[in-house]
């Protein structure tokens, strides 16, 4: 008798909890939505930090139209130069993946591809630094101080458990071992 009552109370409690969570999840109807919903954050972005970076890189205040045009020109030139190198890096990384997962392992070929990838990434870093120097050459003292501070701080990334992983947390079989 007691077990039957316990089962009934347990079932009633579970039903109430289920209905309560369902009602909470359906809180807003189409007319009841808030006027200004919270902005979605990009993965790794901290709240309130959305305006720290410009298109690619630090946000520089008080730019003149001429400076904006020059920055756009620098960025475009940099993208044109670095795109083929980035594509080649992707090709080499795909080749490396093929070599590493092949049935017969060829250490010499793997090491060669790794060195080629390293050289390409070094070229990309040099291009990035050179572009930064071009940007610095057109800035005022005040802008330069802000630019240097933002560069020194580095990118603002989350500090969660999986913040350092490319693509976030891995889920599924064979992940998280």
mmCIF file of C-alpha atoms in Angstrom:
data_model
loop_
_atom_site.group_PDB
_atom_site.id
_atom_site.type_symbol
_atom_site.label_atom_id
_atom_site.label_comp_id
_atom_site.label_asym_id
_atom_site.label_seq_id
_atom_site.Cartn_x
_atom_site.Cartn_y
_atom_site.Cartn_z
ATOM 1 C CA UNK A 1 0.000 0.000 0.000
ATOM 2 C CA UNK A 2 2.781 2.431 0.942
ATOM 3 C CA UNK A 3 4.712 1.671 -2.230
ATOM 4 C CA UNK A 4 1.627 2.426 -4.340
ATOM 5 C CA UNK A 5 1.200 5.816 -2.631
ATOM 6 C CA UNK A 6 4.894 6.587 -3.102
ATOM 7 C CA UNK A 7 4.637 5.701 -6.784
ATOM 8 C CA UNK A 8 1.582 7.967 -7.201
ATOM 9 C CA UNK A 9 3.265 10.878 -5.411
ATOM 10 C CA UNK A 10 6.430 10.335 -7.405
ATOM 11 C CA UNK A 11 4.489 10.275 -10.662
ATOM 12 C CA UNK A 12 2.550 13.417 -9.689
ATOM 13 C CA UNK A 13 5.773 15.211 -8.751
ATOM 14 C CA UNK A 14 7.476 14.192 -12.000
ATOM 15 C CA UNK A 15 4.442 15.394 -13.987
ATOM 16 C CA UNK A 16 4.453 18.772 -12.212
ATOM 17 C CA UNK A 17 8.169 19.201 -12.835
ATOM 18 C CA UNK A 18 7.749 18.309 -16.492
ATOM 19 C CA UNK A 19 4.844 20.727 -16.974
ATOM 20 C CA UNK A 20 6.700 23.474 -15.121
ATOM 21 C CA UNK A 21 9.791 23.206 -17.306
ATOM 22 C CA UNK A 22 7.694 23.026 -20.472
ATOM 23 C CA UNK A 23 5.771 26.145 -19.456
ATOM 24 C CA UNK A 24 9.030 27.975 -18.706
ATOM 25 C CA UNK A 25 10.532 26.989 -22.053
ATOM 26 C CA UNK A 26 7.448 28.351 -23.883
ATOM 27 C CA UNK A 27 7.391 31.589 -21.878
ATOM 28 C CA UNK A 28 7.305 34.015 -24.833
ATOM 29 C CA UNK A 29 4.601 33.949 -27.463
ATOM 30 C CA UNK A 30 5.153 35.782 -30.754
ATOM 31 C CA UNK A 31 3.702 39.078 -29.420
ATOM 32 C CA UNK A 32 5.375 38.830 -26.021
ATOM 33 C CA UNK A 33 8.989 38.778 -27.182
ATOM 34 C CA UNK A 34 11.211 41.500 -25.725
ATOM 35 C CA UNK A 35 11.921 44.418 -28.073
ATOM 36 C CA UNK A 36 15.687 44.124 -27.741
ATOM 37 C CA UNK A 37 16.692 40.472 -27.362
ATOM 38 C CA UNK A 38 20.196 39.892 -26.022
ATOM 39 C CA UNK A 39 22.856 39.722 -28.721
ATOM 40 C CA UNK A 40 24.269 36.304 -29.443
ATOM 41 C CA UNK A 41 27.926 35.974 -28.624
ATOM 42 C CA UNK A 42 30.449 34.517 -30.990
ATOM 43 C CA UNK A 43 32.235 31.473 -29.609
ATOM 44 C CA UNK A 44 35.034 32.626 -27.319
ATOM 45 C CA UNK A 45 33.700 36.186 -27.052
ATOM 46 C CA UNK A 46 33.363 37.697 -23.596
ATOM 47 C CA UNK A 47 30.230 39.645 -22.681
ATOM 48 C CA UNK A 48 30.600 43.357 -23.358
ATOM 49 C CA UNK A 49 33.711 42.904 -25.443
ATOM 50 C CA UNK A 50 32.109 42.886 -28.899
ATOM 51 C CA UNK A 51 33.655 46.137 -30.105
ATOM 52 C CA UNK A 52 37.290 45.526 -29.210
ATOM 53 C CA UNK A 53 38.265 44.174 -32.592
ATOM 54 C CA UNK A 54 37.675 45.721 -35.980
ATOM 55 C CA UNK A 55 37.304 43.790 -39.252
ATOM 56 C CA UNK A 56 40.485 41.846 -38.570
ATOM 57 C CA UNK A 57 42.613 43.130 -35.780
ATOM 58 C CA UNK A 58 42.471 45.961 -33.283
ATOM 59 C CA UNK A 59 39.855 48.689 -33.460
ATOM 60 C CA UNK A 60 41.579 52.026 -33.900
ATOM 61 C CA UNK A 61 39.652 55.128 -32.750
ATOM 62 C CA UNK A 62 39.345 58.485 -34.564
ATOM 63 C CA UNK A 63 40.495 57.325 -37.993
ATOM 64 C CA UNK A 64 40.330 59.871 -40.784
ATOM 65 C CA UNK A 65 38.761 58.888 -44.093
ATOM 66 C CA UNK A 66 42.233 58.797 -45.650
ATOM 67 C CA UNK A 67 43.483 56.449 -42.913
ATOM 68 C CA UNK A 68 40.438 54.203 -43.379
ATOM 69 C CA UNK A 69 41.138 53.991 -47.118
ATOM 70 C CA UNK A 70 44.801 53.209 -46.489
ATOM 71 C CA UNK A 71 43.918 50.527 -43.932
ATOM 72 C CA UNK A 72 41.457 48.991 -46.380
ATOM 73 C CA UNK A 73 44.172 49.022 -49.050
ATOM 74 C CA UNK A 74 46.701 47.404 -46.678
ATOM 75 C CA UNK A 75 44.178 44.744 -45.663
ATOM 76 C CA UNK A 76 43.261 43.963 -49.261
ATOM 77 C CA UNK A 77 46.915 43.703 -50.292
ATOM 78 C CA UNK A 78 47.647 41.460 -47.322
ATOM 79 C CA UNK A 79 44.689 39.182 -48.093
ATOM 80 C CA UNK A 80 45.744 38.870 -51.745
ATOM 81 C CA UNK A 81 49.269 37.935 -50.707
ATOM 82 C CA UNK A 82 48.389 35.569 -47.878
ATOM 83 C CA UNK A 83 45.468 33.684 -49.460
ATOM 84 C CA UNK A 84 47.591 31.471 -51.745
ATOM 85 C CA UNK A 85 49.926 30.710 -48.837
ATOM 86 C CA UNK A 86 47.012 29.813 -46.527
ATOM 87 C CA UNK A 87 45.601 27.583 -49.267
ATOM 88 C CA UNK A 88 48.955 25.856 -49.632
ATOM 89 C CA UNK A 89 49.110 25.330 -45.857
ATOM 90 C CA UNK A 90 45.678 23.684 -46.001
ATOM 91 C CA UNK A 91 46.844 21.426 -48.847
ATOM 92 C CA UNK A 92 49.999 20.441 -46.949
ATOM 93 C CA UNK A 93 47.983 19.756 -43.788
ATOM 94 C CA UNK A 94 45.653 17.504 -45.801
ATOM 95 C CA UNK A 95 48.705 15.726 -47.245
ATOM 96 C CA UNK A 96 50.118 15.324 -43.738
ATOM 97 C CA UNK A 97 46.844 13.814 -42.563
ATOM 98 C CA UNK A 98 46.970 11.358 -45.463
ATOM 99 C CA UNK A 99 50.563 10.376 -44.678
ATOM 100 C CA UNK A 100 49.944 9.960 -40.955
ATOM 101 C CA UNK A 101 46.844 7.810 -41.441
ATOM 102 C CA UNK A 102 48.302 5.630 -44.219
ATOM 103 C CA UNK A 103 48.824 1.944 -43.543
ATOM 104 C CA UNK A 104 52.570 2.215 -44.062
ATOM 105 C CA UNK A 105 54.174 5.100 -42.181
ATOM 106 C CA UNK A 106 56.885 7.059 -44.032
ATOM 107 C CA UNK A 107 58.660 9.158 -41.410
ATOM 108 C CA UNK A 108 60.854 10.963 -43.940
ATOM 109 C CA UNK A 109 57.838 12.140 -45.991
ATOM 110 C CA UNK A 110 55.924 13.155 -42.852
ATOM 111 C CA UNK A 111 58.839 15.218 -41.540
ATOM 112 C CA UNK A 112 59.308 16.889 -44.929
ATOM 113 C CA UNK A 113 55.641 17.965 -45.062
ATOM 114 C CA UNK A 114 55.822 19.228 -41.458
ATOM 115 C CA UNK A 115 58.848 21.373 -42.356
ATOM 116 C CA UNK A 116 57.071 22.730 -45.449
ATOM 117 C CA UNK A 117 54.052 23.683 -43.332
ATOM 118 C CA UNK A 118 56.343 25.402 -40.820
ATOM 119 C CA UNK A 119 58.017 27.449 -43.560
ATOM 120 C CA UNK A 120 54.652 28.541 -44.968
ATOM 121 C CA UNK A 121 53.353 29.526 -41.529
ATOM 122 C CA UNK A 122 56.545 31.495 -40.921
ATOM 123 C CA UNK A 123 55.896 33.379 -44.167
ATOM 124 C CA UNK A 124 52.357 34.162 -43.025
ATOM 125 C CA UNK A 125 53.600 35.495 -39.689
ATOM 126 C CA UNK A 126 56.142 37.708 -41.439
ATOM 127 C CA UNK A 127 53.409 39.102 -43.705
ATOM 128 C CA UNK A 128 51.206 39.820 -40.689
ATOM 129 C CA UNK A 129 53.993 41.670 -38.870
ATOM 130 C CA UNK A 130 54.840 43.650 -42.018
ATOM 131 C CA UNK A 131 51.189 44.685 -42.378
ATOM 132 C CA UNK A 132 51.179 45.807 -38.732
ATOM 133 C CA UNK A 133 54.215 47.991 -39.421
ATOM 134 C CA UNK A 134 52.475 49.555 -42.424
ATOM 135 C CA UNK A 135 49.445 50.302 -40.259
ATOM 136 C CA UNK A 136 51.652 51.890 -37.585
ATOM 137 C CA UNK A 137 53.235 54.169 -40.175
ATOM 138 C CA UNK A 138 49.931 56.012 -40.809
ATOM 139 C CA UNK A 139 48.730 56.379 -37.193
ATOM 140 C CA UNK A 140 48.892 59.384 -34.890
ATOM 141 C CA UNK A 141 50.658 59.039 -31.529
ATOM 142 C CA UNK A 142 47.379 58.509 -29.665
ATOM 143 C CA UNK A 143 46.192 55.900 -32.160
ATOM 144 C CA UNK A 144 49.586 54.203 -32.066
ATOM 145 C CA UNK A 145 49.473 53.835 -28.269
ATOM 146 C CA UNK A 146 45.998 52.272 -28.433
ATOM 147 C CA UNK A 147 47.011 50.024 -31.345
ATOM 148 C CA UNK A 148 50.138 48.799 -29.520
ATOM 149 C CA UNK A 149 48.177 48.148 -26.304
ATOM 150 C CA UNK A 150 45.592 46.094 -28.161
ATOM 151 C CA UNK A 151 48.296 44.118 -29.968
ATOM 152 C CA UNK A 152 50.085 43.465 -26.659
ATOM 153 C CA UNK A 153 46.867 42.176 -25.045
ATOM 154 C CA UNK A 154 46.306 39.743 -27.905
ATOM 155 C CA UNK A 155 43.003 38.269 -29.007
ATOM 156 C CA UNK A 156 40.258 38.097 -26.398
ATOM 157 C CA UNK A 157 39.341 34.445 -26.084
ATOM 158 C CA UNK A 158 37.295 32.594 -23.521
ATOM 159 C CA UNK A 159 38.985 30.935 -20.581
ATOM 160 C CA UNK A 160 36.727 27.897 -20.358
ATOM 161 C CA UNK A 161 37.739 24.266 -20.284
ATOM 162 C CA UNK A 162 37.800 23.932 -24.075
ATOM 163 C CA UNK A 163 38.787 27.504 -25.003
ATOM 164 C CA UNK A 164 42.109 26.452 -26.463
ATOM 165 C CA UNK A 165 40.683 23.796 -28.722
ATOM 166 C CA UNK A 166 40.071 24.587 -32.345
ATOM 167 C CA UNK A 167 36.361 24.181 -32.994
ATOM 168 C CA UNK A 168 35.396 23.892 -29.323
ATOM 169 C CA UNK A 169 34.587 20.832 -27.300
ATOM 170 C CA UNK A 170 34.655 17.501 -29.093
ATOM 171 C CA UNK A 171 31.708 15.241 -28.598
ATOM 172 C CA UNK A 172 31.037 11.769 -29.832
ATOM 173 C CA UNK A 173 32.856 8.477 -29.951
ATOM 174 C CA UNK A 174 36.617 8.432 -29.404
ATOM 175 C CA UNK A 175 36.688 12.012 -28.046
ATOM 176 C CA UNK A 176 37.503 13.059 -24.531
ATOM 177 C CA UNK A 177 39.682 10.085 -23.656
#
